[in-house]
Tab-separated table of C-alpha atoms in Angstrom:
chain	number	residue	atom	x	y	z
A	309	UNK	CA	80.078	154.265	117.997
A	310	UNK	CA	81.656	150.952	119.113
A	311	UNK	CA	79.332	148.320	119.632
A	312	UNK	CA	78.347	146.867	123.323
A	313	UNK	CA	79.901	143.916	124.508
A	314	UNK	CA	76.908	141.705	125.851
A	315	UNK	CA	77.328	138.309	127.464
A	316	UNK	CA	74.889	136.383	126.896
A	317	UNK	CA	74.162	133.113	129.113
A	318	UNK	CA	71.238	130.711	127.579
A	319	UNK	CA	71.143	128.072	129.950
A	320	UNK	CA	68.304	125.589	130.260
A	321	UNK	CA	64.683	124.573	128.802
A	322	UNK	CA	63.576	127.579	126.671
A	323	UNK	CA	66.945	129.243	127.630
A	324	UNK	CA	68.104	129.303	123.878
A	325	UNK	CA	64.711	130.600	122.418
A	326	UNK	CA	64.342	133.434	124.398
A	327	UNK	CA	67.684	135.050	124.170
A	328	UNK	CA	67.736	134.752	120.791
A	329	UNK	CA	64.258	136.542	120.536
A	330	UNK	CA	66.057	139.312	122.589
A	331	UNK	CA	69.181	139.645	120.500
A	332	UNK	CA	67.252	140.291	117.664
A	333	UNK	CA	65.071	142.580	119.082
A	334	UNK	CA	68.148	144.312	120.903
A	335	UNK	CA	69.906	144.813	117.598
A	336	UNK	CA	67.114	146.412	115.784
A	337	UNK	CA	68.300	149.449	118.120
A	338	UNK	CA	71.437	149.622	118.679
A	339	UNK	CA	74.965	148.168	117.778
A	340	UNK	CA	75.633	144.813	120.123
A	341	UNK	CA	78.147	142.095	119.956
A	342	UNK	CA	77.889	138.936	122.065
A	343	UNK	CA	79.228	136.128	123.315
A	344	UNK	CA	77.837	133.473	124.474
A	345	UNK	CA	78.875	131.071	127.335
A	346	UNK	CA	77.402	127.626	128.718
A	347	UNK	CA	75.655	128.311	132.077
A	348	UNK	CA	73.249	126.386	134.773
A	349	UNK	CA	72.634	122.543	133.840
A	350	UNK	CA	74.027	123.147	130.559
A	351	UNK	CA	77.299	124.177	131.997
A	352	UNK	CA	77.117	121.010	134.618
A	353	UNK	CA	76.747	118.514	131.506
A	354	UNK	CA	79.823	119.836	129.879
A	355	UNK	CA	82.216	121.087	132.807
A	356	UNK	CA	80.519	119.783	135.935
A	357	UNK	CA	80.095	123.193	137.307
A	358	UNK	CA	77.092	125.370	136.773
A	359	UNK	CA	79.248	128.353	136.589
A	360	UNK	CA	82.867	128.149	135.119
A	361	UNK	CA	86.043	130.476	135.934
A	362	UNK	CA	85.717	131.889	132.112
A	363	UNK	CA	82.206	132.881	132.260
A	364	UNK	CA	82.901	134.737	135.452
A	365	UNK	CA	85.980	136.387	133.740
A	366	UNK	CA	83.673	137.320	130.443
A	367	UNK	CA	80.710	138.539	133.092
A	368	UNK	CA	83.477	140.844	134.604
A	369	UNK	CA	84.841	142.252	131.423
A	370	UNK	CA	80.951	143.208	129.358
A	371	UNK	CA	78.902	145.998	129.112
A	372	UNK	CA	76.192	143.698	130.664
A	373	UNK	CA	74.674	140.574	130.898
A	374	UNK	CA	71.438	138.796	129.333
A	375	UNK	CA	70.809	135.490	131.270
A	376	UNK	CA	67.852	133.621	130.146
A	377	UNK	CA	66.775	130.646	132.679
A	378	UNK	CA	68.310	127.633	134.160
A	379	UNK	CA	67.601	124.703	135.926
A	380	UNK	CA	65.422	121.173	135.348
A	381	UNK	CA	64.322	118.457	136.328
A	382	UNK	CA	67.366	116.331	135.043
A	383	UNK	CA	69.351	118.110	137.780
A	384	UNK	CA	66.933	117.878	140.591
A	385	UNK	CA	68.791	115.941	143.539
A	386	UNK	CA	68.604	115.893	147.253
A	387	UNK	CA	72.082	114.937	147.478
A	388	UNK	CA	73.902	118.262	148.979
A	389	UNK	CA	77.481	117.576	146.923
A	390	UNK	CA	75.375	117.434	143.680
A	391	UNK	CA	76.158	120.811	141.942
A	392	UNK	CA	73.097	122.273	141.230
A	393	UNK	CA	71.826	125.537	138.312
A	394	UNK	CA	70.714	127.313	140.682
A	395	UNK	CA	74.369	127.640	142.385
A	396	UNK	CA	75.106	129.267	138.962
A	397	UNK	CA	73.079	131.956	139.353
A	398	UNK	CA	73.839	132.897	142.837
A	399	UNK	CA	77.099	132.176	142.665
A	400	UNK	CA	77.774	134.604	139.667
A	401	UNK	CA	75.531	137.426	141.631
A	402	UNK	CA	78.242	137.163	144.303
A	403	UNK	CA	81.182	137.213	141.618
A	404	UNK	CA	79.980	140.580	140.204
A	405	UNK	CA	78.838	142.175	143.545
A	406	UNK	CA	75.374	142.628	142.314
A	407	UNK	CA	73.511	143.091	145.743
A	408	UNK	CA	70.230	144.818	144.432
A	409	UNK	CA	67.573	142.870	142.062
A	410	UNK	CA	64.762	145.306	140.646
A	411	UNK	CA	61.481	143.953	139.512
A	412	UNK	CA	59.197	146.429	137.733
A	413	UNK	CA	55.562	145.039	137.977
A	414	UNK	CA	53.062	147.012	135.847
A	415	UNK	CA	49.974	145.216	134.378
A	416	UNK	CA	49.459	146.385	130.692
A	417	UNK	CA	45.669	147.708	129.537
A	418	UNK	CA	45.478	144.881	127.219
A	419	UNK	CA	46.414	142.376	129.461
A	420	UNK	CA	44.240	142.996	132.297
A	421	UNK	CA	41.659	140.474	131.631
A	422	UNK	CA	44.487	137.818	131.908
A	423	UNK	CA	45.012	138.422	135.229
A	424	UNK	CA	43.916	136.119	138.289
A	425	UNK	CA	42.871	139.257	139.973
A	426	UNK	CA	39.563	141.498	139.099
A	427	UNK	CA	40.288	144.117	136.521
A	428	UNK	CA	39.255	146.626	139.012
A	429	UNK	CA	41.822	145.534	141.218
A	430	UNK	CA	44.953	145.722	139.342
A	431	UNK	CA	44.103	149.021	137.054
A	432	UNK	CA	46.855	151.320	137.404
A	433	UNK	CA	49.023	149.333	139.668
A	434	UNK	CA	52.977	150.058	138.889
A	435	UNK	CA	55.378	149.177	141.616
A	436	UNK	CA	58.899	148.098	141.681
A	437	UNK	CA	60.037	145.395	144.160
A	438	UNK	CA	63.594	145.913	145.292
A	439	UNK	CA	64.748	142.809	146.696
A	440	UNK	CA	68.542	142.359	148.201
A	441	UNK	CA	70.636	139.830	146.698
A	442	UNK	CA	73.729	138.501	147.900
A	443	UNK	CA	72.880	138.163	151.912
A	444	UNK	CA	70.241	136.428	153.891
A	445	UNK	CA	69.366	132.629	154.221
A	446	UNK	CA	70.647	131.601	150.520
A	447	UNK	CA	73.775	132.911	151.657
A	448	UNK	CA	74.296	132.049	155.037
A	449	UNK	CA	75.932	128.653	156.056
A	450	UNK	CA	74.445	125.587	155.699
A	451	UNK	CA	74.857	122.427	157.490
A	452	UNK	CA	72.697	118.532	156.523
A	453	UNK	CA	73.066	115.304	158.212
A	454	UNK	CA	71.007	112.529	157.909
A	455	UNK	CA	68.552	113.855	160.281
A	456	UNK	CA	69.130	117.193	160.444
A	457	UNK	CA	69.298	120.685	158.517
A	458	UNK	CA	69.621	123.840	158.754
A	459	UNK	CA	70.154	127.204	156.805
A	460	UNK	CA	71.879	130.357	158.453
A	461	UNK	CA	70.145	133.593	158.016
A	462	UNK	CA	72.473	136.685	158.535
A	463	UNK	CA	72.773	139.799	158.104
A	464	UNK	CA	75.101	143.471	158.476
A	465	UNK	CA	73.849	146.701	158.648
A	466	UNK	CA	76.043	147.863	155.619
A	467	UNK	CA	74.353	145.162	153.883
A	468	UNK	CA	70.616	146.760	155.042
A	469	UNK	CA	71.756	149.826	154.200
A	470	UNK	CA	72.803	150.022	150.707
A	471	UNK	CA	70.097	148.159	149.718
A	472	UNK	CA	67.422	150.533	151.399
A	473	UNK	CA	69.208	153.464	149.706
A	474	UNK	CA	68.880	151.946	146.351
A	475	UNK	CA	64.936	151.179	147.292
A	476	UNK	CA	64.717	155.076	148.793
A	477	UNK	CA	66.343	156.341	145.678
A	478	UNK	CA	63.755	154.272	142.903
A	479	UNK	CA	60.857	155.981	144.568
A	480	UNK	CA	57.836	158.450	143.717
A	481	UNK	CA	56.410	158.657	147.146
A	482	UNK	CA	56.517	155.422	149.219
A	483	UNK	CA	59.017	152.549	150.513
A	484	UNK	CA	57.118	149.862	152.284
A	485	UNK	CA	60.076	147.927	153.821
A	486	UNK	CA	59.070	144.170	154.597
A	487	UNK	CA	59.991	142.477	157.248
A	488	UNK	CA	59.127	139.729	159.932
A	489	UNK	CA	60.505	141.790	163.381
A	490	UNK	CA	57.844	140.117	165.590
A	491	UNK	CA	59.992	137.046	165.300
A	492	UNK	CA	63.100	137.036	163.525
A	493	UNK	CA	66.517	138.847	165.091
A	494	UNK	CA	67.571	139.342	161.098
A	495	UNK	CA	63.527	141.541	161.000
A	496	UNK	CA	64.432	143.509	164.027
A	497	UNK	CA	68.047	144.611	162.560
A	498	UNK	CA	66.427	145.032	159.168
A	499	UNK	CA	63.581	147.356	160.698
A	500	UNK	CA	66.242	149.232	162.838
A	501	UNK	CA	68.486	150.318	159.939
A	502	UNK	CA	66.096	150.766	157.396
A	503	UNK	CA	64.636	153.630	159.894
A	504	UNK	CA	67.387	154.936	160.100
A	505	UNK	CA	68.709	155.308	156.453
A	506	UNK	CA	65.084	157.289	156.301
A	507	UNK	CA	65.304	159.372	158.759
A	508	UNK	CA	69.183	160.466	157.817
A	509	UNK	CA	68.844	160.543	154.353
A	510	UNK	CA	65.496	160.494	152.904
A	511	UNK	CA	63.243	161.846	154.975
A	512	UNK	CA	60.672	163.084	152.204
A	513	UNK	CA	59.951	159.900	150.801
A	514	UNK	CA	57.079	157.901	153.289
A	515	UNK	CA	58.485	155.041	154.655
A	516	UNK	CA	55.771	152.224	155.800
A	517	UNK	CA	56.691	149.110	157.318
A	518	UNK	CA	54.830	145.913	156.935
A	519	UNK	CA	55.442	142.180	158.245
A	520	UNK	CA	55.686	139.627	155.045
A	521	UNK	CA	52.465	137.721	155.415
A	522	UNK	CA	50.754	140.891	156.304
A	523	UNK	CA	52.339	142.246	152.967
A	524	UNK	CA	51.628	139.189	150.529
A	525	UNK	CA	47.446	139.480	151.514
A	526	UNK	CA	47.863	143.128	150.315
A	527	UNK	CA	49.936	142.692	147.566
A	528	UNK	CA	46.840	141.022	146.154
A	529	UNK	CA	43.807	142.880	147.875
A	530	UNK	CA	45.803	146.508	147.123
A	531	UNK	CA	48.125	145.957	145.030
A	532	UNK	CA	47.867	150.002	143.472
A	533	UNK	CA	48.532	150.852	147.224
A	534	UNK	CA	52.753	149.883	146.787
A	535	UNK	CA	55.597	152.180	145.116
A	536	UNK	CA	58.717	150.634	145.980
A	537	UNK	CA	58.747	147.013	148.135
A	538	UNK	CA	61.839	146.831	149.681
A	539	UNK	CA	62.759	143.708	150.976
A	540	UNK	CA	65.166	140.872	151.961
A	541	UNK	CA	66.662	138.216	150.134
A	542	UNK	CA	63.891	135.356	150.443
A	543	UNK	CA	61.136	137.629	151.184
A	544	UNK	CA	61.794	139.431	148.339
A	545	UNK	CA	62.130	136.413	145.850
A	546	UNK	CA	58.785	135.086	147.228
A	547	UNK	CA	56.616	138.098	146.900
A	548	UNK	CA	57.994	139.347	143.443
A	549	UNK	CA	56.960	136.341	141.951
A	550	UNK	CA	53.536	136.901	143.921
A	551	UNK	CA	53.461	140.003	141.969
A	552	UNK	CA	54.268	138.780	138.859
A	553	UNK	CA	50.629	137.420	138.582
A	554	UNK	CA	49.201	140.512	138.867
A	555	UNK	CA	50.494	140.968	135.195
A	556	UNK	CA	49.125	137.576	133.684
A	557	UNK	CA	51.827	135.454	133.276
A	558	UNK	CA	55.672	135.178	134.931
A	559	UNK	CA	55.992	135.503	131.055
A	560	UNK	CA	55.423	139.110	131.351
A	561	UNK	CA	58.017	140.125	134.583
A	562	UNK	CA	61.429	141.324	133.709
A	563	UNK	CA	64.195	141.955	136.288
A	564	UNK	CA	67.641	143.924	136.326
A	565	UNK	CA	70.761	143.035	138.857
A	566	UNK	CA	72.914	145.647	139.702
A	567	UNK	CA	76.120	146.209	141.754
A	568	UNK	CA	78.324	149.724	142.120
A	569	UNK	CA	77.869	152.326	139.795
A	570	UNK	CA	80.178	150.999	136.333
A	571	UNK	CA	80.134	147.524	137.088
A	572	UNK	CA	77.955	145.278	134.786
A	573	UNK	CA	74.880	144.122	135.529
A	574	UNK	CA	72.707	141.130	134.902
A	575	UNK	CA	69.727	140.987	133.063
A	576	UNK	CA	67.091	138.167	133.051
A	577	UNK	CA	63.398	137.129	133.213
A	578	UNK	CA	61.786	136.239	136.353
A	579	UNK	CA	60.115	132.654	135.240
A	580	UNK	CA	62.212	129.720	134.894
A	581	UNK	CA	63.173	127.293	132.232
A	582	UNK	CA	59.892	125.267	131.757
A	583	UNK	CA	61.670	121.985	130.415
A	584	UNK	CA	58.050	121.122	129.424
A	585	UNK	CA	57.957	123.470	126.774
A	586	UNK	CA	61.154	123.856	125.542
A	587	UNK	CA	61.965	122.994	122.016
A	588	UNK	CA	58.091	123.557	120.868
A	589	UNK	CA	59.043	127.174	119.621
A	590	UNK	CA	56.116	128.421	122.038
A	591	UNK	CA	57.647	130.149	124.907
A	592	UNK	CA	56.916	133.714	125.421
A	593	UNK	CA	60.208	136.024	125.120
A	594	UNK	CA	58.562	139.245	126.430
A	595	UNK	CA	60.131	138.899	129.561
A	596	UNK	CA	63.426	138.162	127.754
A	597	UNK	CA	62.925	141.039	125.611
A	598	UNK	CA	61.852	143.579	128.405
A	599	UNK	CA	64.800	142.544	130.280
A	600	UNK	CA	66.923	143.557	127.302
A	601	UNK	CA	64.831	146.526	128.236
A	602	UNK	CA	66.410	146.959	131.121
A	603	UNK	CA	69.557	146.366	130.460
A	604	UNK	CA	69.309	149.539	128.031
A	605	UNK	CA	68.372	151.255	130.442
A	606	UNK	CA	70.232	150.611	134.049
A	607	UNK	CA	73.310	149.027	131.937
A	608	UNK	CA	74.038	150.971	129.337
A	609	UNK	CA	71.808	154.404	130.177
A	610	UNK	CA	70.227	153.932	126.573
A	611	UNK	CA	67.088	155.265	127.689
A	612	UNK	CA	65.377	156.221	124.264
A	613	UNK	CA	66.116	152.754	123.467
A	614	UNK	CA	65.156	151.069	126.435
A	615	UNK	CA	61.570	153.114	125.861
A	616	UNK	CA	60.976	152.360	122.310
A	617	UNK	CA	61.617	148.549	123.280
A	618	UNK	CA	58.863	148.850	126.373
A	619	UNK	CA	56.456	150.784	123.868
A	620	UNK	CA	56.850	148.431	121.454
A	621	UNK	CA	55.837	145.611	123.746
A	622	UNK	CA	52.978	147.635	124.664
A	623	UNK	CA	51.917	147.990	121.472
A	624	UNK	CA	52.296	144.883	120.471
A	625	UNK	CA	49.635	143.471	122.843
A	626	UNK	CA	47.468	145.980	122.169
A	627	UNK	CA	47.106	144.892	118.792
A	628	UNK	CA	46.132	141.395	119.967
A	629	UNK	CA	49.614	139.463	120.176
A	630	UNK	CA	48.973	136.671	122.933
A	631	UNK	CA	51.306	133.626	123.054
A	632	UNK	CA	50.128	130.555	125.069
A	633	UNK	CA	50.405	131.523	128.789
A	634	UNK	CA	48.696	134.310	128.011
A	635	UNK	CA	45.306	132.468	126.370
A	636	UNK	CA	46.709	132.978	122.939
A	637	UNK	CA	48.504	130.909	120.382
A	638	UNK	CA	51.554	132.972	119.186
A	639	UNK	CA	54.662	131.628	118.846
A	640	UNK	CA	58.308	132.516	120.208
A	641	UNK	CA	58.913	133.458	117.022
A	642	UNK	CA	55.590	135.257	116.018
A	643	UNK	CA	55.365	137.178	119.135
A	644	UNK	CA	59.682	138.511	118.244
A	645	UNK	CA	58.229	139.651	115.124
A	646	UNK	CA	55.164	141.786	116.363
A	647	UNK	CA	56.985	143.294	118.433
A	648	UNK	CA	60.057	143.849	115.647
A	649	UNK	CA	57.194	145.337	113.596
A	650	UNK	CA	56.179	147.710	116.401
A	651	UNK	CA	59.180	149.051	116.393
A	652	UNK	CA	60.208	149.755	113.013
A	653	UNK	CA	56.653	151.440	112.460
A	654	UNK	CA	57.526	153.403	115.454
């Protein structure tokens, strides 16, 4: 069997670390070959762009993408004609059309005690937050002067409702649909549509819907009471990361970026770069690696693979692997290896 053809995009801070912790991990089940292209700050220092014309090109022409983390604080500016990482990142989620992010959030038995939340709180929670990617306020014009800003939120109803299918179609039971109708136009238009993609096409799946503060004091008072959160671009970056604590750590929370059915997708952690850390050989890949998870699974429909890798995790922490965020002291490399061993005990 040919091998998979897997960009791979490093970027910033622990970057590096991590997605070499998840090539190894990635080849100990299958047949890969990758190549790797400067992205985020890293890409600004060398080509002063965050995102060049090649790596779009590469993106376009893999079996899928493994993107670590970018940004820092060395490219921090106010200035609005600075590039910026973070343009990267949404700039190459436009390029490949990739309009629906999934974050799986499922706290692990052996990590529950490293939660911010009571045990008896998060047991059994497993919900996947479904967040739309390429519309909304990070997309929407933008216009500074010296004493003024502002940031255009928009929205189309083919936009609503492709992402609401894809949310519909990841469920068990329940889509709670977030929104903030009571005073936004985009919430009212949201609400409207996403109705109505339930009602015409899914109408055996419960559809609840919920106003985004209401949603983000429940996400932490009841959190085992969500299947699939569907929600908007912001909304949905803000309250997946809210989520990701019910795990631990943002060390723990993969994510998967998909566009039409054939087209690669993008695979990365949810946490950022942590400059602070990077270098020390101390970061915690398991996001990395479970989003190589992912990538098994949604990009290349490896799903034997894709479950060995998440069992092997599992395992892993079972047996007592905890790297620093997680009140431990493993390594990068220590915690690539327990989890290595997991799976060739398997």
């Amino acid at each position: 069997m040919a091998a998979h053809r897997i960009v791979t995009l490093p970027g910033d801070g622990i970057g590096p670390e991590i997605i070499e912790a998840a090539t190894r991990v990635l080849d100990a089940v299958g047949s890969f070959t990758y190549e790797p292209h400067l992205f985020g700050g890293a890409a600004i220092d060398v080509h002063g762009t965050p995102l060049t014309d090649a790596t779009v090109a590469a993106c376009k022409g893999a079996d899928g993408v493994l993107l670590a983390a970018v940004g820092g604080p060395k490219w921090d500016s106010t200035d609005p004609a600075a590039p910026r990482p973070e343009q990267g990142l949404l700039g190459l989620r436009k390029a490949l059309g990739l309009y629906a992010n999934l974050r799986p959030v499922r706290p692990l038995a052996a990590l529950y005690d490293a939660s911010p939340l009571k045990r008896e709180l998060i047991e059994g929670t497993d919900l996947l937050v479904v967040r739309e990617l390429t519309g909304g306020i990070y997309f929407g014009e933008k216009v500074r002067r010296a004493d003024y800003a502002s940031d255009l939120c928009e929205y189309s109803t083919s936009e609503i409702e492709r992402i609401a299918r894809t949310a519909f179609e990841a469920a068990r039971s329940r889509v709670t649909s977030i929104d903030k109708m009571n005073v936004l136009e985009t919430g009212r238009l949201w609400r409207e549509v996403v109705s109505r993609v339930h009602a015409e096409e899914f109408p055996n799946v419960e559809l609840e819907h919920q106003l985004v503060d209401s949603a983000a004091m429940k996400l932490v008072a009841a959190p085992r009471h969500f299947d699939v959160v569907l929600a908007d671009n912001m909304f949905g970056d803000i309250l997946s990361d809210e989520a990701a604590m019910l795990t631990g750590s943002l060390g723990m929370l993969p994510s998967a970026s998909l566009g039409e059915a054939g087209d690669p997708g993008l695979f990365e952690p949810v946490h950022g770069s942590a400059p602070d850390i990077a270098g020390r050989g101390i970061a915690n890949p398991l996001a990395m690696i479970l989003s190589a998870a992912l990538l098994l699974r949604h990009g290349l429909s490896l799903e034997a693979e894709a479950a060995a890798l998440e069992s092997a995790v599992d395992r892993a922490l079972a047996g007592g692997l905890r790297t620093a965020d997680l009140g431990g002291s493993a390594t990068t490399a220590e915690a690539t290896e327990a989890v290595l061993r997991e799976l060739s005990n398997a």
